[in-house]
Amino acid sequence: MKKQFHKSPRHWMGLVLLLAMLFATPVGYGLAQGTMVTIDPASKTVAVGATTTVNIHIANVTDLYGAEAHLTFNPTLLEVVDADPNVDGVQIQAGTFLSPDFTAQNAVDQAIGKIDFAIAQTPDHDPVSGSGALATITFRGKAGGSSAISFVSVILSDQDGQSISTGTQDGSITVSGPSPTPTNTPTPGGPTPTHTPTPTPPPEGILGYHTVRPGETLYCIARAYGVDPYAIARQNSILNPSLIYAGTVLAIPNVPYTLPAGRVCPRQFNGGTPTPPTCRWYHTVVWGENLYRISLRYGVSMWTIAEANHITNLNYIRVGQVLCIP
């Protein structure tokens, strides 16, 4: 004869309460969302001559201590309004999420539409967690059209200089107003135009052709010929300047430009004026150091040191390795 097991009323009541709690829990409750760096708001509209602001927003981060962001925009449609007229150059405004105790980079290149921004806290402040604005950018509309505000690269790190994984989300700004127009040509016998826009100069030609080799970047190729990397991107219809593929044949336009010191790719033809790398200091890595701490010591961003020394993994440097500090 089989024995009969009877559940007590208390057991059944506990089971009912447990099921009720499970079914009452919203889907996704307790699931951590990944860290994201976004343009906030994702889209805005501004009139020609007017200004608008967007934030570089960090969401759902834990133990953040330093951050570095590189962005691009269309310089024919937008310009950045200087956040600090008392300092040479054009800067953006640091946000309130991180304390900007050390500013490694804060520079805007209006000509090519590039923003470089990197800050870190000092031991006087604790790491921050949660969400907030890393920086605020004020744009002024120049001509009608839509400009993407795109991340080229983003680096987040904790107090030990370890990288924090993050995703990015680009934004856009639409400028309402007249688009850039070609030079007006008067109709014979007609009225003379009161304003003649400056015509866009024709292309200055191609210096030569460069076949991308494994490990090369648009920036090291640009340094090889002393030209603007974004001009190379435009000439070859490259949407993301940080992403090129080995085997691609690039037309190198004759647009002279001097980049900050860094890695220089081998030249494949003799056109252009190469920009040789320069090292202000040489640093020998000792035990316990990482790129973040070295960047704080010399006031140079991790990204710049990594590029100058062909470092692809920001979390890996060797004891005894000699680093060029540009």
Coordinates of N, CA and C in Angstrom, one line a residue, residues 181-277:
T181 N 24.6 77.2 -51.3 CA 24.2 77.3 -52.7 C 25.4 77.7 -53.5
P182 N 25.4 77.4 -54.8 CA 26.5 77.8 -55.7 C 26.4 79.3 -56.0
T183 N 27.5 79.8 -56.6 CA 27.5 81.2 -57.0 C 26.3 81.6 -57.9
N184 N 25.6 82.6 -57.6 CA 24.5 83.1 -58.4 C 25.1 83.7 -59.7
T185 N 24.5 83.3 -60.8 CA 24.9 83.8 -62.1 C 23.8 84.8 -62.6
P186 N 24.1 86.1 -62.8 CA 23.1 87.0 -63.2 C 22.5 86.7 -64.6
T187 N 21.2 86.8 -64.7 CA 20.6 86.7 -66.0 C 20.9 87.9 -66.8
P188 N 21.3 87.7 -68.1 CA 21.5 88.9 -68.9 C 20.4 89.9 -68.9
G189 N 20.6 91.1 -68.6 CA 19.6 92.1 -68.5 C 18.8 92.1 -67.2
G190 N 19.1 91.1 -66.4 CA 18.3 91.0 -65.1 C 19.0 91.8 -64.0
P191 N 18.4 91.8 -62.8 CA 19.0 92.5 -61.7 C 20.3 91.8 -61.2
T192 N 21.2 92.6 -60.7 CA 22.4 92.1 -60.2 C 22.2 91.5 -58.8
P193 N 22.6 90.3 -58.4 CA 22.3 89.8 -57.1 C 23.0 90.7 -56.0
T194 N 22.3 90.8 -54.9 CA 22.8 91.6 -53.8 C 23.9 90.8 -53.0
H195 N 23.9 89.5 -53.1 CA 24.8 88.7 -52.4 C 25.3 87.6 -53.2
T196 N 26.6 87.4 -53.3 CA 27.2 86.3 -54.1 C 27.9 85.4 -53.2
P197 N 27.4 84.2 -52.9 CA 28.1 83.3 -51.9 C 29.4 82.9 -52.5
T198 N 30.4 82.7 -51.6 CA 31.7 82.3 -52.0 C 31.7 80.9 -52.6
P199 N 32.1 80.7 -53.8 CA 32.1 79.4 -54.5 C 33.0 78.4 -53.8
T200 N 32.6 77.2 -53.8 CA 33.4 76.1 -53.2 C 34.6 75.9 -54.2
P201 N 35.8 75.9 -53.6 CA 37.0 75.7 -54.5 C 37.0 74.3 -55.1
P202 N 37.5 74.1 -56.3 CA 37.5 72.8 -56.9 C 38.5 71.9 -56.1
P203 N 38.4 70.6 -56.2 CA 39.4 69.7 -55.6 C 40.8 70.0 -56.1
E204 N 41.8 69.9 -55.2 CA 43.1 70.2 -55.6 C 43.9 69.1 -56.2
G205 N 43.2 68.0 -56.4 CA 43.8 66.8 -57.0 C 44.1 65.7 -56.1
I206 N 44.6 64.6 -56.6 CA 44.9 63.4 -55.8 C 46.5 63.3 -55.8
L207 N 47.0 63.1 -54.6 CA 48.5 62.9 -54.5 C 48.9 61.5 -55.0
G208 N 48.1 60.5 -54.8 CA 48.5 59.2 -55.1 C 47.5 58.2 -54.5
Y209 N 47.8 56.9 -54.6 CA 46.9 55.9 -54.0 C 47.6 55.0 -53.0
H210 N 46.9 54.7 -51.9 CA 47.5 54.0 -50.8 C 46.6 52.7 -50.6
T211 N 47.2 51.6 -50.6 CA 46.5 50.3 -50.3 C 46.6 50.0 -48.8
V212 N 45.5 49.9 -48.1 CA 45.4 49.7 -46.7 C 46.0 48.4 -46.3
R213 N 47.0 48.4 -45.4 CA 47.6 47.1 -44.9 C 47.0 46.8 -43.5
P214 N 47.0 45.5 -43.1 CA 46.5 45.1 -41.8 C 47.1 45.9 -40.7
G215 N 46.2 46.4 -39.8 CA 46.6 47.2 -38.7 C 46.7 48.7 -38.9
E216 N 46.6 49.1 -40.2 CA 46.7 50.6 -40.4 C 45.4 51.3 -40.1
T217 N 45.5 52.5 -39.8 CA 44.3 53.4 -39.5 C 44.4 54.6 -40.5
L218 N 43.2 55.2 -40.6 CA 43.2 56.4 -41.4 C 44.1 57.5 -40.9
Y219 N 44.3 57.6 -39.6 CA 45.1 58.6 -39.0 C 46.6 58.4 -39.3
C220 N 47.0 57.1 -39.2 CA 48.5 56.9 -39.4 C 48.8 57.1 -40.9
I221 N 47.8 56.7 -41.8 CA 48.0 57.0 -43.2 C 48.0 58.5 -43.5
A222 N 47.1 59.2 -42.8 CA 47.1 60.7 -43.0 C 48.5 61.3 -42.6
R223 N 49.1 60.8 -41.5 CA 50.3 61.3 -41.0 C 51.4 61.0 -42.1
A224 N 51.3 59.9 -42.7 CA 52.4 59.5 -43.7 C 52.5 60.5 -44.8
Y225 N 51.4 61.1 -45.2 CA 51.4 62.1 -46.3 C 51.1 63.5 -45.9
G226 N 50.9 63.7 -44.6 CA 50.7 65.1 -44.1 C 49.4 65.7 -44.6
V227 N 48.3 64.9 -44.6 CA 47.1 65.4 -45.1 C 46.0 65.2 -44.0
D228 N 44.8 65.7 -44.3 CA 43.7 65.7 -43.4 C 43.0 64.3 -43.5
P229 N 42.9 63.5 -42.4 CA 42.3 62.2 -42.4 C 40.8 62.3 -42.8
Y230 N 40.2 63.3 -42.4 CA 38.7 63.4 -42.8 C 38.6 63.8 -44.3
A231 N 39.6 64.4 -44.9 CA 39.5 64.6 -46.3 C 39.7 63.3 -47.0
I232 N 40.5 62.4 -46.5 CA 40.6 61.1 -47.1 C 39.3 60.4 -47.0
A233 N 38.7 60.5 -45.8 CA 37.4 59.8 -45.6 C 36.3 60.3 -46.6
R234 N 36.3 61.7 -46.8 CA 35.3 62.2 -47.7 C 35.6 61.8 -49.2
Q235 N 36.9 61.8 -49.5 CA 37.3 61.5 -50.9 C 36.9 60.1 -51.2
N236 N 37.0 59.2 -50.3 CA 36.7 57.8 -50.5 C 35.4 57.2 -50.0
S237 N 34.5 58.2 -49.6 CA 33.1 57.9 -49.2 C 33.2 56.9 -48.0
I238 N 34.1 57.2 -47.0 CA 34.2 56.4 -45.8 C 33.3 57.1 -44.7
L239 N 32.3 56.4 -44.3 CA 31.3 56.9 -43.3 C 31.9 57.0 -41.9
N240 N 32.7 56.0 -41.5 CA 33.2 55.9 -40.2 C 34.8 56.0 -40.3
P241 N 35.4 57.1 -40.0 CA 36.8 57.3 -40.1 C 37.6 56.3 -39.3
S242 N 37.0 55.7 -38.3 CA 37.8 54.8 -37.4 C 37.7 53.3 -37.9
L243 N 37.0 53.1 -39.1 CA 36.9 51.8 -39.6 C 37.2 51.7 -41.1
I244 N 38.4 51.1 -41.4 CA 38.8 50.9 -42.7 C 39.3 49.4 -42.8
Y245 N 39.3 48.9 -44.0 CA 39.6 47.5 -44.2 C 40.9 47.3 -45.0
A246 N 41.7 46.3 -44.6 CA 42.9 45.9 -45.3 C 42.5 45.6 -46.8
G247 N 43.4 46.1 -47.7 CA 43.1 45.8 -49.1 C 42.4 46.9 -49.8
T248 N 41.8 47.8 -49.1 CA 41.1 49.0 -49.7 C 42.1 49.9 -50.3
V249 N 41.8 50.4 -51.5 CA 42.7 51.3 -52.2 C 42.2 52.7 -51.9
L250 N 42.9 53.6 -51.3 CA 42.5 54.9 -50.9 C 43.1 56.0 -51.8
A251 N 42.3 56.9 -52.4 CA 42.8 58.0 -53.1 C 43.2 59.1 -52.0
I252 N 44.4 59.5 -52.0 CA 44.9 60.5 -51.0 C 44.8 61.9 -51.6
P253 N 43.9 62.7 -51.1 CA 43.7 64.1 -51.7 C 44.8 65.0 -51.2
N254 N 45.0 66.1 -52.0 CA 46.0 67.1 -51.6 C 45.4 68.1 -50.7
V255 N 45.2 67.7 -49.4 CA 44.6 68.6 -48.4 C 45.6 68.6 -47.2
P256 N 46.6 69.5 -47.2 CA 47.6 69.4 -46.2 C 47.0 69.7 -44.8
Y257 N 47.5 68.9 -43.8 CA 47.0 69.0 -42.5 C 48.1 68.4 -41.5
T258 N 48.2 69.0 -40.4 CA 49.2 68.4 -39.4 C 48.4 67.9 -38.2
L259 N 48.5 66.6 -38.0 CA 47.9 65.9 -36.9 C 48.8 65.9 -35.7
P260 N 48.2 65.7 -34.5 CA 49.1 65.6 -33.3 C 50.0 64.4 -33.5
A261 N 51.2 64.3 -32.8 CA 52.1 63.3 -32.9 C 51.5 61.9 -32.7
G262 N 51.9 60.9 -33.4 CA 51.3 59.6 -33.3 C 51.9 58.6 -34.3
R263 N 51.3 57.5 -34.4 CA 51.8 56.5 -35.3 C 51.8 57.0 -36.8
V264 N 52.8 56.6 -37.5 CA 52.9 57.0 -38.9 C 53.0 55.7 -39.8
C265 N 52.1 55.5 -40.7 CA 52.2 54.3 -41.6 C 53.3 54.5 -42.6
P266 N 53.8 53.4 -43.1 CA 54.8 53.5 -44.2 C 54.2 54.1 -45.5
R267 N 54.9 55.0 -46.1 CA 54.4 55.7 -47.3 C 54.5 54.7 -48.5
Q268 N 53.6 54.8 -49.4 CA 53.6 53.9 -50.6 C 53.8 54.7 -51.8
F269 N 53.9 56.0 -51.7 CA 54.3 56.9 -52.9 C 54.9 58.2 -52.3
N270 N 55.5 59.0 -53.1 CA 56.3 60.1 -52.6 C 55.6 61.4 -52.5
G271 N 54.3 61.5 -52.8 CA 53.5 62.7 -52.7 C 53.3 63.1 -51.3
G272 N 52.9 64.4 -51.1 CA 52.6 64.9 -49.8 C 53.8 65.3 -49.0
T273 N 53.5 65.8 -47.8 CA 54.6 66.2 -46.8 C 54.3 65.4 -45.6
P274 N 55.1 64.4 -45.3 CA 54.9 63.5 -44.1 C 55.1 64.3 -42.8
T275 N 54.4 63.9 -41.8 CA 54.6 64.5 -40.5 C 55.3 63.5 -39.6
P276 N 56.5 63.6 -39.3 CA 57.2 62.6 -38.5 C 56.7 62.6 -37.1
P277 N 56.7 61.5 -36.4 CA 56.3 61.4 -35.1 C 57.3 62.1 -34.2

